[in-house]
PDB file of C-alpha atoms and ligand atoms in Angstrom:
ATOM      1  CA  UNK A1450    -138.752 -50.385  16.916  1.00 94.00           C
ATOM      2  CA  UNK A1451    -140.129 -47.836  19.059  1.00 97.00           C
ATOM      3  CA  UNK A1452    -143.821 -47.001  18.039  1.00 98.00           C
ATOM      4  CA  UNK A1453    -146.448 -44.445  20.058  1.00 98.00           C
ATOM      5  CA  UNK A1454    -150.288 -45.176  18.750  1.00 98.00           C
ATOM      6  CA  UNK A1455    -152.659 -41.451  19.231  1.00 98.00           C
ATOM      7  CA  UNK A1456    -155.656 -40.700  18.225  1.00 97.00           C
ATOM      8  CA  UNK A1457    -159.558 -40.471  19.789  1.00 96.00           C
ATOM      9  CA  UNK A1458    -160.798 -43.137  22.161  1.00 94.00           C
ATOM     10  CA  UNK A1459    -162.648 -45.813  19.883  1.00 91.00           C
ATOM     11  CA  UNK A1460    -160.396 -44.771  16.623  1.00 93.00           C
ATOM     12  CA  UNK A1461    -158.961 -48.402  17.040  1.00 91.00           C
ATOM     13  CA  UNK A1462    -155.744 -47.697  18.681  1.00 94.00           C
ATOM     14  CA  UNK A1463    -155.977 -50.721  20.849  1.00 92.00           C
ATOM     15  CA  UNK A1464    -156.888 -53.086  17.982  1.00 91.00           C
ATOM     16  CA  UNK A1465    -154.060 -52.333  15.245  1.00 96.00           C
ATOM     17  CA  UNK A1466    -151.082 -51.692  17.960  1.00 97.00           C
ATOM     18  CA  UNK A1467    -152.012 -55.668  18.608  1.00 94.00           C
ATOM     19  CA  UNK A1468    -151.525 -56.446  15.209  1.00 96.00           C
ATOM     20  CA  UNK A1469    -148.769 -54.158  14.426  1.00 98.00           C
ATOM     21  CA  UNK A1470    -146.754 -55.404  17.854  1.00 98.00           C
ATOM     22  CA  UNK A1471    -147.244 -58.977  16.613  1.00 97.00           C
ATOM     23  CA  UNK A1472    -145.971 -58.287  13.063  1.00 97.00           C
ATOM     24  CA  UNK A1473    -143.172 -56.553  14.445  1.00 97.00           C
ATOM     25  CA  UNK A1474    -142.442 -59.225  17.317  1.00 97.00           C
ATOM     26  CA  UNK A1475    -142.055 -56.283  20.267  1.00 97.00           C
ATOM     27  CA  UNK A1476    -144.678 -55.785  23.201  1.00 97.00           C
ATOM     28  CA  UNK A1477    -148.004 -53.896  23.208  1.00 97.00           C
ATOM     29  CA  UNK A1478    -148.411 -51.794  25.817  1.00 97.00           C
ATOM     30  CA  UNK A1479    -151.643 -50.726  26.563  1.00 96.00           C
ATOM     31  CA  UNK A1480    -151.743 -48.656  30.045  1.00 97.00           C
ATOM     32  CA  UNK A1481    -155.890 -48.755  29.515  1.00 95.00           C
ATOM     33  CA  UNK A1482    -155.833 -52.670  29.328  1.00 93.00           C
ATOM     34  CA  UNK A1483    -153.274 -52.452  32.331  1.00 95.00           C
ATOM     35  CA  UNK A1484    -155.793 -50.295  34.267  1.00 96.00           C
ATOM     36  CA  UNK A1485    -158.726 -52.268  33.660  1.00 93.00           C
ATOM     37  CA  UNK A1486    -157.279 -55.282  34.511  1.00 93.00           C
ATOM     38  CA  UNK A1487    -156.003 -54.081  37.857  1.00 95.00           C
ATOM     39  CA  UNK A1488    -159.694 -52.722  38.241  1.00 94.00           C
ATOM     40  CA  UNK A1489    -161.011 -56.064  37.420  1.00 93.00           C
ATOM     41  CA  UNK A1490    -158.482 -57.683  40.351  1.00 94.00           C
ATOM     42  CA  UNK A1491    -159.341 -55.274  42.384  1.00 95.00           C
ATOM     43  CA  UNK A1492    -155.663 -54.492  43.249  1.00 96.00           C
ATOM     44  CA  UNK A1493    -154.813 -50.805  45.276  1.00 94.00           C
ATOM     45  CA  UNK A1494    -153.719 -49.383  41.805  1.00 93.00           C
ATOM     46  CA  UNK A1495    -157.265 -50.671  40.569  1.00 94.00           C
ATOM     47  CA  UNK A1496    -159.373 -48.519  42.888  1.00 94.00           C
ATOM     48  CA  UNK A1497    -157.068 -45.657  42.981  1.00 93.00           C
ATOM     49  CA  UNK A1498    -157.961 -45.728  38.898  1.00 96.00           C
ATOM     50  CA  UNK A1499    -161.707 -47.258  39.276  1.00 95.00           C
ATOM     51  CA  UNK A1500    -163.617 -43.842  39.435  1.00 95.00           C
ATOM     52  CA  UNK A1501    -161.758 -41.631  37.700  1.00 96.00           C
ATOM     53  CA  UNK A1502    -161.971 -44.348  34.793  1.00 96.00           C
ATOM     54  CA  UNK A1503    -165.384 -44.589  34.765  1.00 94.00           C
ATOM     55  CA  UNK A1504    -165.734 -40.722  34.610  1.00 94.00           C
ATOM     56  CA  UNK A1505    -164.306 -40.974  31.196  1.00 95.00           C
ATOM     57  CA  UNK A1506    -161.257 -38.840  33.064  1.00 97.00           C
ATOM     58  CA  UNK A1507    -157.424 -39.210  33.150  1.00 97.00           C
ATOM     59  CA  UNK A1508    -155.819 -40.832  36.360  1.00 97.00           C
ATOM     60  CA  UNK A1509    -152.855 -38.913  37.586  1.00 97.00           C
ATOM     61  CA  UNK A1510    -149.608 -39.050  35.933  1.00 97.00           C
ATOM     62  CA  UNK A1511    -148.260 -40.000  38.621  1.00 96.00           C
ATOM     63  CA  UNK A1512    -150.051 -43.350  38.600  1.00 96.00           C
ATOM     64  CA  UNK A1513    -149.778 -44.212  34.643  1.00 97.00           C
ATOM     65  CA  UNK A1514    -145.956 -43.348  35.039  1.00 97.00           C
ATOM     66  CA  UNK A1515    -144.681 -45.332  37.398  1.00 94.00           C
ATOM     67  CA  UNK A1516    -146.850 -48.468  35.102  1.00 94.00           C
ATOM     68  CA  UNK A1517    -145.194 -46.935  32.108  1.00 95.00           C
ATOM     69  CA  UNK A1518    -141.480 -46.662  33.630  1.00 94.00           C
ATOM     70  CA  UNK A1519    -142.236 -50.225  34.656  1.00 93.00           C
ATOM     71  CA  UNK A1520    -143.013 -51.903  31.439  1.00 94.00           C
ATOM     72  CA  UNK A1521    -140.426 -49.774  29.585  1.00 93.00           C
ATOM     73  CA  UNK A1522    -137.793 -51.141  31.693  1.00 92.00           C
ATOM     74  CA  UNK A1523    -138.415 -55.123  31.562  1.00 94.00           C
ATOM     75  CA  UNK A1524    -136.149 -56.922  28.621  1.00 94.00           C
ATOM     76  CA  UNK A1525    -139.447 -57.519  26.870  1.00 95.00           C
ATOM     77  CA  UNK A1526    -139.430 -54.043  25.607  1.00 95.00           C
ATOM     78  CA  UNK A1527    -135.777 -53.916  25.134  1.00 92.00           C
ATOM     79  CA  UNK A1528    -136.137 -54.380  20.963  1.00 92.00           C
ATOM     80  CA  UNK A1529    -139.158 -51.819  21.188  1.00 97.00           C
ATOM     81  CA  UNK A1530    -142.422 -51.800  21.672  1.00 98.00           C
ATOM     82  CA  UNK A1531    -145.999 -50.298  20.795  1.00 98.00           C
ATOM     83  CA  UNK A1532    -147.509 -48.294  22.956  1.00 98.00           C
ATOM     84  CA  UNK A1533    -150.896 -47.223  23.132  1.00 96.00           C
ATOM     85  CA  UNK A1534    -152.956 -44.673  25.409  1.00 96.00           C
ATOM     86  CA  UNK A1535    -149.724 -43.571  26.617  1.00 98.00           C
ATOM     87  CA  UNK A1536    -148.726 -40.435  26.683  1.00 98.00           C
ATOM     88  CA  UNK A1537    -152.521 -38.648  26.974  1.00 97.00           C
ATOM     89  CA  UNK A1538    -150.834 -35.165  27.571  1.00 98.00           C
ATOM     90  CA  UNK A1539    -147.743 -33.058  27.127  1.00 98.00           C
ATOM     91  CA  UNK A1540    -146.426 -33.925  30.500  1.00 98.00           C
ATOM     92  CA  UNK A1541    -146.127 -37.252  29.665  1.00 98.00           C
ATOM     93  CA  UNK A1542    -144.635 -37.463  26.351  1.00 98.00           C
ATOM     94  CA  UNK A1543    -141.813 -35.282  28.167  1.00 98.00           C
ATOM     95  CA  UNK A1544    -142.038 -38.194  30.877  1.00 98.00           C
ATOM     96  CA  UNK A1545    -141.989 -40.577  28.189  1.00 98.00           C
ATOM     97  CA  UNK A1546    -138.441 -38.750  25.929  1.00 97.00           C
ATOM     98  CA  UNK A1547    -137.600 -38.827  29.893  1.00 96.00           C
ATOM     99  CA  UNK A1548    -137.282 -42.836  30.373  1.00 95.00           C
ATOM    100  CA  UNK A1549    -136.199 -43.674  27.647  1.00 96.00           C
ATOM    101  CA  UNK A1550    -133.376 -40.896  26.914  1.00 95.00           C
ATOM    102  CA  UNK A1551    -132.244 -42.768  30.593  1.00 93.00           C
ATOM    103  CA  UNK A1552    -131.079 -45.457  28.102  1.00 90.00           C
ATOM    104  CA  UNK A1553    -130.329 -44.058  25.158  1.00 93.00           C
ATOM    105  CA  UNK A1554    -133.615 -44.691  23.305  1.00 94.00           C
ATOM    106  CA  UNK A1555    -135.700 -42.823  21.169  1.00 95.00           C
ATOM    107  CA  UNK A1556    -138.828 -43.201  19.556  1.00 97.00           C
ATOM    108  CA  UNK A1557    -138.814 -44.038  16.273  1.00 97.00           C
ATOM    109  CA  UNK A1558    -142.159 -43.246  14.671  1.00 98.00           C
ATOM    110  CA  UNK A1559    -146.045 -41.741  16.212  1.00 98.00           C
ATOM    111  CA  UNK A1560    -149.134 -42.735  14.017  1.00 98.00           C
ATOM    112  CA  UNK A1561    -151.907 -40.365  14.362  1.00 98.00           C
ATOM    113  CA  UNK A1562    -155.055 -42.392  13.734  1.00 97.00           C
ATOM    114  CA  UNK A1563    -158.096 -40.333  12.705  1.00 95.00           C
ATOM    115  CA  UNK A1564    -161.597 -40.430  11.400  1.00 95.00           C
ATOM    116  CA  UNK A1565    -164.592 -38.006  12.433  1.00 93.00           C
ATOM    117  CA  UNK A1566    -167.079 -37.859  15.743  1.00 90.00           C
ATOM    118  CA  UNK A1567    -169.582 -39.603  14.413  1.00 91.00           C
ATOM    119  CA  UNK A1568    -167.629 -43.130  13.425  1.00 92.00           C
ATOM    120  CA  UNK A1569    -165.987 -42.764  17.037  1.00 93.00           C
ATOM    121  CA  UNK A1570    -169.405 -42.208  18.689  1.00 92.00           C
ATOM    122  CA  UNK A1571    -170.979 -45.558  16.739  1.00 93.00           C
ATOM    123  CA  UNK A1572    -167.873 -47.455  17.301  1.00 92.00           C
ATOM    124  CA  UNK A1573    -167.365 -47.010  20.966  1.00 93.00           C
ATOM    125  CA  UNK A1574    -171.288 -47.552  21.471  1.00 93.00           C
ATOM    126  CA  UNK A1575    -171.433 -50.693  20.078  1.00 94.00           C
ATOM    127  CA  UNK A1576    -168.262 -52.136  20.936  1.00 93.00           C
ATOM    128  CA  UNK A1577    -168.862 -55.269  23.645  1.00 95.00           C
ATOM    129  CA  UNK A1578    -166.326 -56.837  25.803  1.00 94.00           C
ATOM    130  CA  UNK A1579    -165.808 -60.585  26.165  1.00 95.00           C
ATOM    131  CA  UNK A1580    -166.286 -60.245  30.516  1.00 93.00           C
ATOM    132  CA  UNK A1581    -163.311 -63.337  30.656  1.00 93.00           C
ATOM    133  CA  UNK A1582    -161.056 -62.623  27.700  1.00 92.00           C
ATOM    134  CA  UNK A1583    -161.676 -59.181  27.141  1.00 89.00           C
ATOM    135  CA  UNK A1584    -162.380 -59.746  22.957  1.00 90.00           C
ATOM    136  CA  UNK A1585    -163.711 -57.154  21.693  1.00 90.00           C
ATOM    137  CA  UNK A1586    -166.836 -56.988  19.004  1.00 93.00           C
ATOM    138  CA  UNK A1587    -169.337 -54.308  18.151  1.00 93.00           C
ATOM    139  CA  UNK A1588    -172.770 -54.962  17.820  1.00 94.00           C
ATOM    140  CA  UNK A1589    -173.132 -53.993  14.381  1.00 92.00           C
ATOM    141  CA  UNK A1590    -169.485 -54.706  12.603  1.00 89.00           C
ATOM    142  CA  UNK A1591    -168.507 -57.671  14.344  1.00 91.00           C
ATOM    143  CA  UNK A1592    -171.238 -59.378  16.328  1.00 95.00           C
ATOM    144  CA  UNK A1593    -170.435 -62.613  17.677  1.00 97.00           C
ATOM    145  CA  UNK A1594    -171.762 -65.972  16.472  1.00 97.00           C
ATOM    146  CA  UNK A1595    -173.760 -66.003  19.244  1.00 95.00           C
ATOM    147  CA  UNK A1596    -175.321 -63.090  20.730  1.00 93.00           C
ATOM    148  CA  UNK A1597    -174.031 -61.891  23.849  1.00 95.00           C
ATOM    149  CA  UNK A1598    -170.989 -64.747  24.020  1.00 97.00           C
ATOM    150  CA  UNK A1599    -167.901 -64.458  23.050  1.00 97.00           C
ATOM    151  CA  UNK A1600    -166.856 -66.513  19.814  1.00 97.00           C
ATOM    152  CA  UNK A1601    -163.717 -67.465  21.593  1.00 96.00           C
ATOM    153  CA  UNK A1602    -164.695 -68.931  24.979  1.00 97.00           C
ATOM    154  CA  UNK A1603    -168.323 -68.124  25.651  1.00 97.00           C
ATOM    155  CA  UNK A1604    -167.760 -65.930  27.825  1.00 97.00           C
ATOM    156  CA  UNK A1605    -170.269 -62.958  28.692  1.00 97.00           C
ATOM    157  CA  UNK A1606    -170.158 -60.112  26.577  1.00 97.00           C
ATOM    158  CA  UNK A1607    -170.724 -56.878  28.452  1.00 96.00           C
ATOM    159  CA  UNK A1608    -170.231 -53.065  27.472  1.00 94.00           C
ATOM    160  CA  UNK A1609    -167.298 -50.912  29.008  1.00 90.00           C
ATOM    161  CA  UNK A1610    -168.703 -48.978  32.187  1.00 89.00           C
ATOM    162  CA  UNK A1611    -166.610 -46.106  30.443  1.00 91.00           C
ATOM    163  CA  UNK A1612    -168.435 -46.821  26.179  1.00 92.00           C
ATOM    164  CA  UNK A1613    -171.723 -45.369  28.014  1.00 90.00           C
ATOM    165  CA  UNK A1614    -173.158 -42.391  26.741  1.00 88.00           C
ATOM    166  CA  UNK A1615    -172.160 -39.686  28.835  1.00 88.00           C
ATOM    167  CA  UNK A1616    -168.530 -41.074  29.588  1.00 93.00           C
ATOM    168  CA  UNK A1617    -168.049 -41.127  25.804  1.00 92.00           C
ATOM    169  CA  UNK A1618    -168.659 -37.522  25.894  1.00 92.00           C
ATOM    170  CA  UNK A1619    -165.933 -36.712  27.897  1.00 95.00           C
ATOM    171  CA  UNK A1620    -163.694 -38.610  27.216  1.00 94.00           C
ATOM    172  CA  UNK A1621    -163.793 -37.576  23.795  1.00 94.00           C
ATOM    173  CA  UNK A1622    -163.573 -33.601  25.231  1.00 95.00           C
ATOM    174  CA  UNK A1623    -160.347 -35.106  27.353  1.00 97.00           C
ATOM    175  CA  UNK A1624    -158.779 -35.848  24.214  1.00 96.00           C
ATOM    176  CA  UNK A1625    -159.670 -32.408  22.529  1.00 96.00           C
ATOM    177  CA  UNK A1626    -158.642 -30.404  25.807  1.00 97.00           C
ATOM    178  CA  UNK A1627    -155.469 -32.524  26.778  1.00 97.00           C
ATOM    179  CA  UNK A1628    -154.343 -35.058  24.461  1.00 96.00           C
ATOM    180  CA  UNK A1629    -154.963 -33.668  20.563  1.00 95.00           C
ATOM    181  CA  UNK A1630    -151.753 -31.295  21.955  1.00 97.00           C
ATOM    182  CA  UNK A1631    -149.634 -34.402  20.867  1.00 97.00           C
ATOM    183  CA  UNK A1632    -150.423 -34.288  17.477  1.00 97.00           C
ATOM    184  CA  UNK A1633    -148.818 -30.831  17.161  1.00 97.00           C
ATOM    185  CA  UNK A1634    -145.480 -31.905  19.199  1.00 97.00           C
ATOM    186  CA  UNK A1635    -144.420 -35.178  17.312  1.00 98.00           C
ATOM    187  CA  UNK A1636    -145.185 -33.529  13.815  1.00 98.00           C
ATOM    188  CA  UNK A1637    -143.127 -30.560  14.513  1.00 98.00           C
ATOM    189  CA  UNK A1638    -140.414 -32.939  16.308  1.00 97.00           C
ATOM    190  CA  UNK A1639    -140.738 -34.894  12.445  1.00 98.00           C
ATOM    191  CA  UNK A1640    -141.737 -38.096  14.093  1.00 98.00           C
ATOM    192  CA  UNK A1641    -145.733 -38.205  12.911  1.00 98.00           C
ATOM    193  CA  UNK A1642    -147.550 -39.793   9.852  1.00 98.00           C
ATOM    194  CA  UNK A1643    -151.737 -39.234  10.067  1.00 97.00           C
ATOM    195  CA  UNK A1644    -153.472 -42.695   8.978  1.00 98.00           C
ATOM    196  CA  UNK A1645    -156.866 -42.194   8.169  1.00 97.00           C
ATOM    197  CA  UNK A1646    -159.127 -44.890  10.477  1.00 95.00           C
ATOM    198  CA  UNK A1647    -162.562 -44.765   9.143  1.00 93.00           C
ATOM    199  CA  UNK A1648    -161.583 -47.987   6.739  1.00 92.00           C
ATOM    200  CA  UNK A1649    -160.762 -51.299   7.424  1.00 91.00           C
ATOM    201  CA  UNK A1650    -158.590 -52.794  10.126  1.00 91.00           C
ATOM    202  CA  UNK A1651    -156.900 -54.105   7.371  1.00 95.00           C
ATOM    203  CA  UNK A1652    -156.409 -51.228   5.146  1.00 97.00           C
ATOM    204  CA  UNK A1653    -155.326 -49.232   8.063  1.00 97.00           C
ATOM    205  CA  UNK A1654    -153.148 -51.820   9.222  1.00 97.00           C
ATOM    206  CA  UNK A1655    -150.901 -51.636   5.607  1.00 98.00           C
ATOM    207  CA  UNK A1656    -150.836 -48.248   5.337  1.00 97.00           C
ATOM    208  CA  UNK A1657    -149.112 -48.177   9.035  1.00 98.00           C
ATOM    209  CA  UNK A1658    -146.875 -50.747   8.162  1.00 97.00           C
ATOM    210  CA  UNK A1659    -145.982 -48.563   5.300  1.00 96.00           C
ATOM    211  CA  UNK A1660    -145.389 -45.669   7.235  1.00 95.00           C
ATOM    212  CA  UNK A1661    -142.672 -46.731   9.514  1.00 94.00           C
TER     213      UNK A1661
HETATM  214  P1  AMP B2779    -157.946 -46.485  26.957  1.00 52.59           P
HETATM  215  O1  AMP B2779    -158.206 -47.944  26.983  1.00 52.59           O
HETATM  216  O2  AMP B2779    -156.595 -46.133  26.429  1.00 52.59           O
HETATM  217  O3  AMP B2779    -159.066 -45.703  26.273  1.00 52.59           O
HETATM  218  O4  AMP B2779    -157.931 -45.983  28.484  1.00 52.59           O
HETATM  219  C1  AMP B2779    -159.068 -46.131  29.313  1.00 52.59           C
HETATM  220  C2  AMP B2779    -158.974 -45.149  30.477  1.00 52.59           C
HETATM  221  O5  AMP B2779    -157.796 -45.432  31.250  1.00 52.59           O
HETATM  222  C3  AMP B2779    -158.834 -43.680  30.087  1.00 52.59           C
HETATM  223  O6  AMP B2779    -160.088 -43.066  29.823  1.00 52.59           O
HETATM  224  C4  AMP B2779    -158.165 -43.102  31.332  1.00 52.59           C
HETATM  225  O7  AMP B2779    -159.086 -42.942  32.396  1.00 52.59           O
HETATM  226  C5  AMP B2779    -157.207 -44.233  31.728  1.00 52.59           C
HETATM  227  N1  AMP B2779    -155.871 -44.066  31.085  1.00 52.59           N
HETATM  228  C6  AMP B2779    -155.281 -44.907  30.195  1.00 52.59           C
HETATM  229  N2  AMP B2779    -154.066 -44.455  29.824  1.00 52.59           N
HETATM  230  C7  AMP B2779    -153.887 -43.283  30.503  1.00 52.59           C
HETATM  231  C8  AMP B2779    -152.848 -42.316  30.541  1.00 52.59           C
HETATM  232  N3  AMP B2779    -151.727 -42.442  29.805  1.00 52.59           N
HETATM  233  N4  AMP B2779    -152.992 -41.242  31.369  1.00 52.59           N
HETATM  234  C9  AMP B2779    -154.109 -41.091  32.126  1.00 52.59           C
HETATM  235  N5  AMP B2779    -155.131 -41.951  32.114  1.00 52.59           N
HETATM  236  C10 AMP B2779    -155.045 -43.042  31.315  1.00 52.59           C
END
């Protein structure tokens, strides 16, 4: 099953495309986690992204393609996969009916998740990291046990360079200007269902599960 995740930065893409990819037994693909951890390792495709990143900006298509085309040719994505923070703009969702049209493929389903500025805004400024595992928790729904370690493997718990005020702001104006576009394109191509996010991870979760 072929699954795209949209919807606002801090909606909680990231969170129910992990459960949903378990449930379903296929991949997640995240190209944010696959940025940030090329940041962390300081690879050449991490400080290409590093700045741009931490502007709350897009990197270049060219640079989240060639990750994309990558992923979406191993066998692990050969039964499917969900996909989340990819495409961000028009271009790429025609790069995106590009690779996999190379094969055959074609996506089966787009969940628009949704809920207003301000839960976004309180989400995505509370939510911590775990530095080592990269868990997330928020500082007001899900604190850890212990404050400022992670529950898991008490490791630090730090905030995203790119959850700070100001980078919030745009990347939030990012999504209006460039990637709300997508919304419009898979409903009229019959492929989207909305699922409203301002509830539980697990209420959310159903109702997606439902809606494939
Ligand atoms: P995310 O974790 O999906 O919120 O992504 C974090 C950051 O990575 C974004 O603010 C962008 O700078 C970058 N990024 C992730 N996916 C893409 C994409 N498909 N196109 C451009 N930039 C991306």
């Amino acid at each position: 099953m072929r699954i795209v995740l949209v919807g606002p930065p801090g909606v909680g893409k990231g969170t129910q495309a992990k459960r949903l990819a378990e449930k379903l037994k296929v991949p997640h693909v995240s190209t944010g986690e696959i940025l940030r951890e090329a940041v962390r390792e300081g690879t050449p495709l991490g400080s290409k992204a590093r700045e741009t990143m931490e502007r709350g900006d897009l990197v270049p298509d060219s640079i989240v393609d060639e990750i994309l085309r990558g992923k979406l040719r191993s066998k692990a994505c050969e039964n499917g996969f969900v996909l989340d923070g990819y495409p961000r703009n028009l271009e790429q969702a025609r790069t995106l009916d590009g690779f996999l049209g190379e094969s055959g493929r074609r996506l089966k389903r787009v969940i628009d998740l949704e809920a207003p500025d301000a839960v976004i805004i309180e989400r995505l400024s509370g939510r911590r990291s775990c530095r080592e595992c990269q868990a997330n928790y928020h500082v007001k729904f899900l604190p850890p046990a212990r404050d400022g370690r992670c529950d898991q493997c008490r490791g630090e718990l730090i905030q995203r360079t790119d959850d700070r005020p100001e980078t919030i702001r745009q990347r939030l104006k990012v999504y209006v200007e460039q990637t709300q576009a997508l919304v419009e394109l898979y409903e009229e191509q019959g492929l989207l269902r909305r699922v409203a996010a301002d509830r539980s991870v697990e209420e959310i979760g159903q109702e997606i599960l439902a809606s494939l």
